[in-house]
Coordinates of C-alpha atoms in Angstrom, one line a residue:
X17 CA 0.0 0.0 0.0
X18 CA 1.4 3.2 -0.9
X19 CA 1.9 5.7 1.8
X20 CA -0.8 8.4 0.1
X21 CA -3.7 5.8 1.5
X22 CA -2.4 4.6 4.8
X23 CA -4.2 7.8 6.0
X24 CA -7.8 7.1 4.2
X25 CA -11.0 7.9 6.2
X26 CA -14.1 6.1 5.5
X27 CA -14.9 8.7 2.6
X28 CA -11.8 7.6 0.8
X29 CA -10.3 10.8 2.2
X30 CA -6.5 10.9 2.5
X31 CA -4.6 12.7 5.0
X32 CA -1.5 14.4 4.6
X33 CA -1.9 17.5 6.8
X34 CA -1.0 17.2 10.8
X35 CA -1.4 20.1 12.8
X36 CA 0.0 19.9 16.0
X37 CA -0.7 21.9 19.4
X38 CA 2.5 22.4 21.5
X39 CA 0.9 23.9 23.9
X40 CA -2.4 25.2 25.7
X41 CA -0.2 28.9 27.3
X42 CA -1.1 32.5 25.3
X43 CA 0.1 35.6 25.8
X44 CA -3.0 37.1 24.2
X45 CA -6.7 36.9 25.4
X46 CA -8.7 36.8 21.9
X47 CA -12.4 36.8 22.9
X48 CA -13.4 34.1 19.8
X49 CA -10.8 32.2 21.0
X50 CA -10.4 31.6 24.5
X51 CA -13.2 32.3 27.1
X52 CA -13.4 35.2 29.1
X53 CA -12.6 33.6 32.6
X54 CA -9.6 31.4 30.9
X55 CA -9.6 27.7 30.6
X56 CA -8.5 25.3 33.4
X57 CA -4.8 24.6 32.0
X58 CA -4.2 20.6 31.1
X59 CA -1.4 19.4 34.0
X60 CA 1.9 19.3 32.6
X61 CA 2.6 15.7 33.5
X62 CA -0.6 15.4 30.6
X63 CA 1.0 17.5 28.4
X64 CA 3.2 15.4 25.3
X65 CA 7.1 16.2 25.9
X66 CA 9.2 16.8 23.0
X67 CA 10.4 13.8 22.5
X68 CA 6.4 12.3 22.7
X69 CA 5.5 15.1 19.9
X70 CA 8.6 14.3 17.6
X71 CA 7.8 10.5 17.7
X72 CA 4.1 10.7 17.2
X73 CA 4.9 13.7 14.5
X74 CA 7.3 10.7 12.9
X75 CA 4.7 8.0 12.8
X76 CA 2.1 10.2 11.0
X77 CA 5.1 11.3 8.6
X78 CA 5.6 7.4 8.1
X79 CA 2.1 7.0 7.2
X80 CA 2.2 10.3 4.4
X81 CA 1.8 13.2 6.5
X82 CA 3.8 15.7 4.2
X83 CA 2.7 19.1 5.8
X84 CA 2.9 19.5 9.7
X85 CA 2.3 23.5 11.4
X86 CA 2.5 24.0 14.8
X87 CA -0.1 26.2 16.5
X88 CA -0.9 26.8 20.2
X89 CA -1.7 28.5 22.3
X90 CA 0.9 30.6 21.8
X91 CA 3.6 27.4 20.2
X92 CA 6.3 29.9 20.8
X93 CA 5.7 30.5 24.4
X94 CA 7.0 26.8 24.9
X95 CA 10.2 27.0 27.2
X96 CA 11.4 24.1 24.3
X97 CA 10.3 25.7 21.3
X98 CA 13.5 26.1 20.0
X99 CA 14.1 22.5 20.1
X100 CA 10.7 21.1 19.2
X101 CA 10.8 23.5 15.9
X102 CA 14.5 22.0 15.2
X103 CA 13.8 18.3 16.0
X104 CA 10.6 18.1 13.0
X105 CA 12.4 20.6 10.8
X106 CA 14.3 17.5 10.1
X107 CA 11.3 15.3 8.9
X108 CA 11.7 16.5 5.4
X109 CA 8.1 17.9 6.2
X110 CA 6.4 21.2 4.8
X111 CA 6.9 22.7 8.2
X112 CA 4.8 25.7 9.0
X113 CA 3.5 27.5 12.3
X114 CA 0.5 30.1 13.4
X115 CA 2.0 32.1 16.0
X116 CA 0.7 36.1 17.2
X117 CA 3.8 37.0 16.1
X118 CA 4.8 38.5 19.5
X119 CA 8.0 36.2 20.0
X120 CA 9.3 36.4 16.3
X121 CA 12.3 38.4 16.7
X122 CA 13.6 35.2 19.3
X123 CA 12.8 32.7 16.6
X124 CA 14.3 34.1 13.3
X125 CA 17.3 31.8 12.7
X126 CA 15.4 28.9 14.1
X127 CA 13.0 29.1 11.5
X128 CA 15.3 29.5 8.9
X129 CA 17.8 26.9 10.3
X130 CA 14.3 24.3 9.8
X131 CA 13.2 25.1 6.9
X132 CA 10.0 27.2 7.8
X133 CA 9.4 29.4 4.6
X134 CA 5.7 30.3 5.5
X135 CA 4.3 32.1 8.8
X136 CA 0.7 32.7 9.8
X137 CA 0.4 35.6 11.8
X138 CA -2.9 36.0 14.0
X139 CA -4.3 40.0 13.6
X140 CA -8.1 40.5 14.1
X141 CA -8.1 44.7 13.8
X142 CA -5.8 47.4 12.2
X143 CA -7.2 49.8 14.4
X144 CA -4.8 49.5 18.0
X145 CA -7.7 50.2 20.1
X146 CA -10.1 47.6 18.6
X147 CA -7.0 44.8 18.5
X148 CA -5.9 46.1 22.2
X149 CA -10.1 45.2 22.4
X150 CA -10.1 41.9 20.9
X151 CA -6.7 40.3 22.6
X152 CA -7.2 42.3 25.9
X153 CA -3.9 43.2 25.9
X154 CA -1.5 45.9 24.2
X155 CA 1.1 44.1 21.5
X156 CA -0.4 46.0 18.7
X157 CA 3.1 47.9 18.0
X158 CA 4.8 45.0 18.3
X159 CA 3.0 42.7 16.0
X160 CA 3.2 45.2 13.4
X161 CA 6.8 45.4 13.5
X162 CA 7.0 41.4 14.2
X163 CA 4.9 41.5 10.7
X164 CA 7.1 43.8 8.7
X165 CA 10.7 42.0 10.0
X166 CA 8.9 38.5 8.1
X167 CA 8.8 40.1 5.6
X168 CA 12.4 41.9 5.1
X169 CA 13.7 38.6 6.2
X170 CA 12.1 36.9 3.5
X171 CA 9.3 34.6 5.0
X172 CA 6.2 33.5 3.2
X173 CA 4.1 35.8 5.4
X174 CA -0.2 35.1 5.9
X175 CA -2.2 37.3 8.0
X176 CA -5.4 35.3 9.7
X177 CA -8.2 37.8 10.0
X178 CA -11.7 36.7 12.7
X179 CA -14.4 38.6 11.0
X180 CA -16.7 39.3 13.6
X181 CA -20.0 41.2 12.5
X182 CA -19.9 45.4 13.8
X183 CA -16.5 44.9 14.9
X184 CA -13.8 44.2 12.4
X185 CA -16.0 44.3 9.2
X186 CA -15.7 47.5 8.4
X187 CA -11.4 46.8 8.1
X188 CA -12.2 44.2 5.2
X189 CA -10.8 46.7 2.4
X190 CA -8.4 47.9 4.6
X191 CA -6.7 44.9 5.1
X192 CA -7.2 43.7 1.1
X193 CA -5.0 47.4 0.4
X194 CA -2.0 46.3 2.8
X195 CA -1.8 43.8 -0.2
X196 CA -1.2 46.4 -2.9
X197 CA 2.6 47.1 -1.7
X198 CA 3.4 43.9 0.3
X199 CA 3.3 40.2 -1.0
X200 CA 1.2 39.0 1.9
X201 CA -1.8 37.2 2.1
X202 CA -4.8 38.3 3.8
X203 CA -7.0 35.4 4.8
X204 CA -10.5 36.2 6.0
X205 CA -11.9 33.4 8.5
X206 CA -15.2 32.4 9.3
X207 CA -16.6 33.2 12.8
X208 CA -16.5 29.6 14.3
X209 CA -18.1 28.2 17.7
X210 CA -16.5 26.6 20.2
X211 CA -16.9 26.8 23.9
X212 CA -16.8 29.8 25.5
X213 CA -16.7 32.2 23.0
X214 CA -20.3 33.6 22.8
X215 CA -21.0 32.3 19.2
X216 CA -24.2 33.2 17.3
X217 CA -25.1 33.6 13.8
X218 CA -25.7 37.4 13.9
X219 CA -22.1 38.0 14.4
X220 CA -21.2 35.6 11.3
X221 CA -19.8 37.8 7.8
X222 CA -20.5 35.6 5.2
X223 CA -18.3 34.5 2.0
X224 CA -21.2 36.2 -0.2
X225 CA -21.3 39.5 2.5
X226 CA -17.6 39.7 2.3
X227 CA -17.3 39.8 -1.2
X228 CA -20.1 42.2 -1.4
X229 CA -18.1 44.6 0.9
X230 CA -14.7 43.9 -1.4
X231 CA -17.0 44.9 -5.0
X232 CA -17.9 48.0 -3.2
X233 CA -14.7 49.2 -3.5
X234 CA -13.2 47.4 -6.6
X235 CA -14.6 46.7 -9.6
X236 CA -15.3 43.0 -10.6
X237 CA -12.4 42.7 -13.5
X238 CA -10.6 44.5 -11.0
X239 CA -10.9 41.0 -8.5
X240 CA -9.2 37.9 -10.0
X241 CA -9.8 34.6 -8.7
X242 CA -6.7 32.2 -8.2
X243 CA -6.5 29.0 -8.3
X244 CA -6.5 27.2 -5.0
X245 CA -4.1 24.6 -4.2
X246 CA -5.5 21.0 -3.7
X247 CA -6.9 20.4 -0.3
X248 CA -7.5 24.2 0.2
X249 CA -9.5 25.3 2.8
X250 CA -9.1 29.0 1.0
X251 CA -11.1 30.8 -2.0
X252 CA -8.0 32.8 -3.2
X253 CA -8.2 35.8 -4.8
X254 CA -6.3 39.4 -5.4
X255 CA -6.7 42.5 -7.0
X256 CA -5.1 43.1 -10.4
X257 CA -2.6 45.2 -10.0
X258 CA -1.8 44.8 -6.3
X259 CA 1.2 42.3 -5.0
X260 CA -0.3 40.6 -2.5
X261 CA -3.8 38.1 -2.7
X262 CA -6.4 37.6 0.0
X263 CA -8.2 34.8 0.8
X264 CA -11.8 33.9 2.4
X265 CA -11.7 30.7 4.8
X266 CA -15.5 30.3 4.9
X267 CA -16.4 26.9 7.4
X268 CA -19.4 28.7 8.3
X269 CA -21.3 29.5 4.8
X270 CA -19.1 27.2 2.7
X271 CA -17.4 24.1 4.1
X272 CA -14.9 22.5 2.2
X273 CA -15.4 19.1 3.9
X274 CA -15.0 17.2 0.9
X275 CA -11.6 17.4 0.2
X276 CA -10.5 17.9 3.9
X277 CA -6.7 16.6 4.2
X278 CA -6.1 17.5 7.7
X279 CA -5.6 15.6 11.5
X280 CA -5.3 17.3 14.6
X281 CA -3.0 16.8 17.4
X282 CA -3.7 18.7 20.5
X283 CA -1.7 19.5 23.5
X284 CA -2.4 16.6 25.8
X285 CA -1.8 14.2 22.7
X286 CA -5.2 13.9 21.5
X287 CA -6.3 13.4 18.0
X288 CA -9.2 15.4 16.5
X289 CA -10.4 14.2 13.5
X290 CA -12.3 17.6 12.5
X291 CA -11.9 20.9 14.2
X292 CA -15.6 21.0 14.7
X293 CA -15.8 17.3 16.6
X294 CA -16.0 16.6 20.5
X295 CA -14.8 12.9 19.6
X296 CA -10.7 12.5 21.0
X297 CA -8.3 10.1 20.8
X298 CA -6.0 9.9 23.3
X299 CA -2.1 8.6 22.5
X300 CA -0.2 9.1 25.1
X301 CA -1.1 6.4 27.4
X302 CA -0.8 3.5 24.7
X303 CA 2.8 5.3 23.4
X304 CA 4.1 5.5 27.1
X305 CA 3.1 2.0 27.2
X306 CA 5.4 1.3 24.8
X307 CA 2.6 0.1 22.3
X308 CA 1.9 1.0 18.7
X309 CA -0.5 4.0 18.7
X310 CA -1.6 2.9 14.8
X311 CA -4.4 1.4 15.5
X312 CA -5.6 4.6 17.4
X313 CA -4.6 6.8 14.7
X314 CA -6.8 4.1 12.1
X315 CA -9.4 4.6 14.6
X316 CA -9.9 8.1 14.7
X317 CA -9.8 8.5 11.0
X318 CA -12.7 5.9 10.3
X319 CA -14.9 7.8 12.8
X320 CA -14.7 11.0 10.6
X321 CA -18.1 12.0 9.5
X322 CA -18.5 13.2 5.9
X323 CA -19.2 16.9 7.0
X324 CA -18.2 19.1 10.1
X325 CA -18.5 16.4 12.7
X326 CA -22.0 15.3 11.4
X327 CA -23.6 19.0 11.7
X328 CA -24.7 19.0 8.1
X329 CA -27.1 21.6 8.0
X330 CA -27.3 24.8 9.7
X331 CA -29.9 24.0 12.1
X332 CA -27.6 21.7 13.2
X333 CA -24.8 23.9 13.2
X334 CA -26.4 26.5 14.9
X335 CA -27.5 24.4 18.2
X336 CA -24.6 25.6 20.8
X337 CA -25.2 22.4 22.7
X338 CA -23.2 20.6 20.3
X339 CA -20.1 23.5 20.4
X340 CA -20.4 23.9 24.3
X341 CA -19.1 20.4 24.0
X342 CA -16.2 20.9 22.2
X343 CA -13.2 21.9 23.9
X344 CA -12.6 26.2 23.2
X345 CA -10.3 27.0 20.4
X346 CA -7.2 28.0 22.6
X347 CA -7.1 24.1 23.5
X348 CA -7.5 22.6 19.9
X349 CA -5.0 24.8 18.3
X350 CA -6.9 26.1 15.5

């Protein structure tokens, strides 16, 4: 059997994409993200050493994993970041990482040194007093700077944008025009639910509203779609003339189920088969047993249901019951 189909789901889905949570620690407080009162931190005795991430990172590279990105949390918050970033950068993996770019600076030559080409930088709001809002906290400065040394250094740099309805949608064009001097990518996601994070469909800016807002400004043979990569959980698009593209990420309004590619590991070594699932797997009591963990992984990936953890309609989708379940995003890793 060739590696490409050691990771098949039921739906004849293969898997090549591993994201992996290093840890559960931010420096930021992003209200869609983590809940107001804070989450109740896993022990670290819980928590998958480095040695536990690289060999469970190795197994799923074994079975055709050819893109891993480390998220958080915060990933470079971990006292062994360094290391950890190091240690897979020899996999001969796409390596990639989501990070709030507050760290960067610490983390240049490491990145380099592994291979890392592409960054995705977390920034909700343009405006210092709405991101200061958003986070609860004051890095504004500092991620804009963090942003602009990615790019003099050379780095494949993405921006992730939250639209959240009244509060950041009115920065859609202003985020699309930091694209017209600066080959970035501006990705517009989704509001999402997850526990904790006050979730309702009034608050959702749709793929269809979202473009709306973009024709209002440019004109439609102004706005050229791209072609998106296989497995692409982005509508990619830029505007004629400007360097840069943006992108819409839309779960909500859109899912792109059908060709989803990608496995998560979270903090406390537990699989998630779809971001939207409260179904886990846990691994690290069978791998510090010393016994294989495949038939766990073979498990997991033969429970996935066809579309975003079987809510496949909106009425589903919309029930919070089912999100309350599911752990808040701060503890999945995005």
């Amino acid at each position: 059997m060739e590696k490409s189909n050691l990771l098949q789901d039921a739906f004849g889905r293969g898997h090549d994409y591993l994201r992996i949570s290093i840890t559960e620690h931010c420096n930021l407080r992003c209200t869609y993200c983590m809940p107001e009162g804070g989450v109740k931190l896993t022990p670290k005795a819980h928590l998958m050493t480095a040695d536990e991430i690289v060999s469970i990172a190795q197994t799923f590279v074994n079975l055709g994993v050819t893109k891993i990105r480390l998220t958080g949390g915060e990933p470079l918050l971990r006292k062994d970041a360094h290391e950890i970033i190091q240690r897979l950068g020899m996999l001969g993996v796409n390596l990639t990482i989501t990070t709030n770019g507050i760290l960067v600076p610490e983390f240049i030559t490491t990145f380099k040194d592994s291979g890392i080409k592409t960054i995705n930088i977390s920034i909700d709001s343009l405006v210092k007093d709405k991101f200061n809002a958003i986070t609860r906290r004051n890095y504004f400065d500092v991620v804009k700077e963090n942003i602009d040394l990615l790019l003099q250094e050379g780095f494949n740099v993405k921006l992730n944008i939250v639209l959240v309805k009244c509060f950041n949608d009115n920065e859609i064009n202003d985020f699309i025009l930091l694209t017209k001097d600066k080959n970035i990518q501006v990705r517009f996601i989704e509001f999402m639910p997850f526990n904790g994070n006050q979730w309702d469909k009034s608050k959702l800016v749709s793929f269809a509203e979202l473009m709306e807002t973009v024709r209002s400004v440019y004109n439609t043979n102004e706005i050229i779609k791209l072609e998106d990569a296989p497995n692409d959980t982005a509508k990619n698009f830029k505007i004629n003339t400007y360097q840069g593209s943006f992108a819409v990420i839309s779960s909500v309004t859109n899912p792109f189920c059908g060709t989803c590619n990608r496995i998560r590991l979270t903090a406390d070594g537990k699989l998630k088969n779809c971001l939207f699932s409260n179904s886990e797997t846990a691994l690290l009591p069978t791998l510090r047993a010393g016994e294989s963990i495949l038939p766990l992984i073979h498990q997991n990936l033969i429970s996935k249901k066809a579309v975003r953890a079987g809510m496949d309609d909106d009425a589903k989708f919309q029930n919070t019951e089912q999100s309350s379940q599911n752990r808040s995003m701060i503890t999945i890793g995005g």
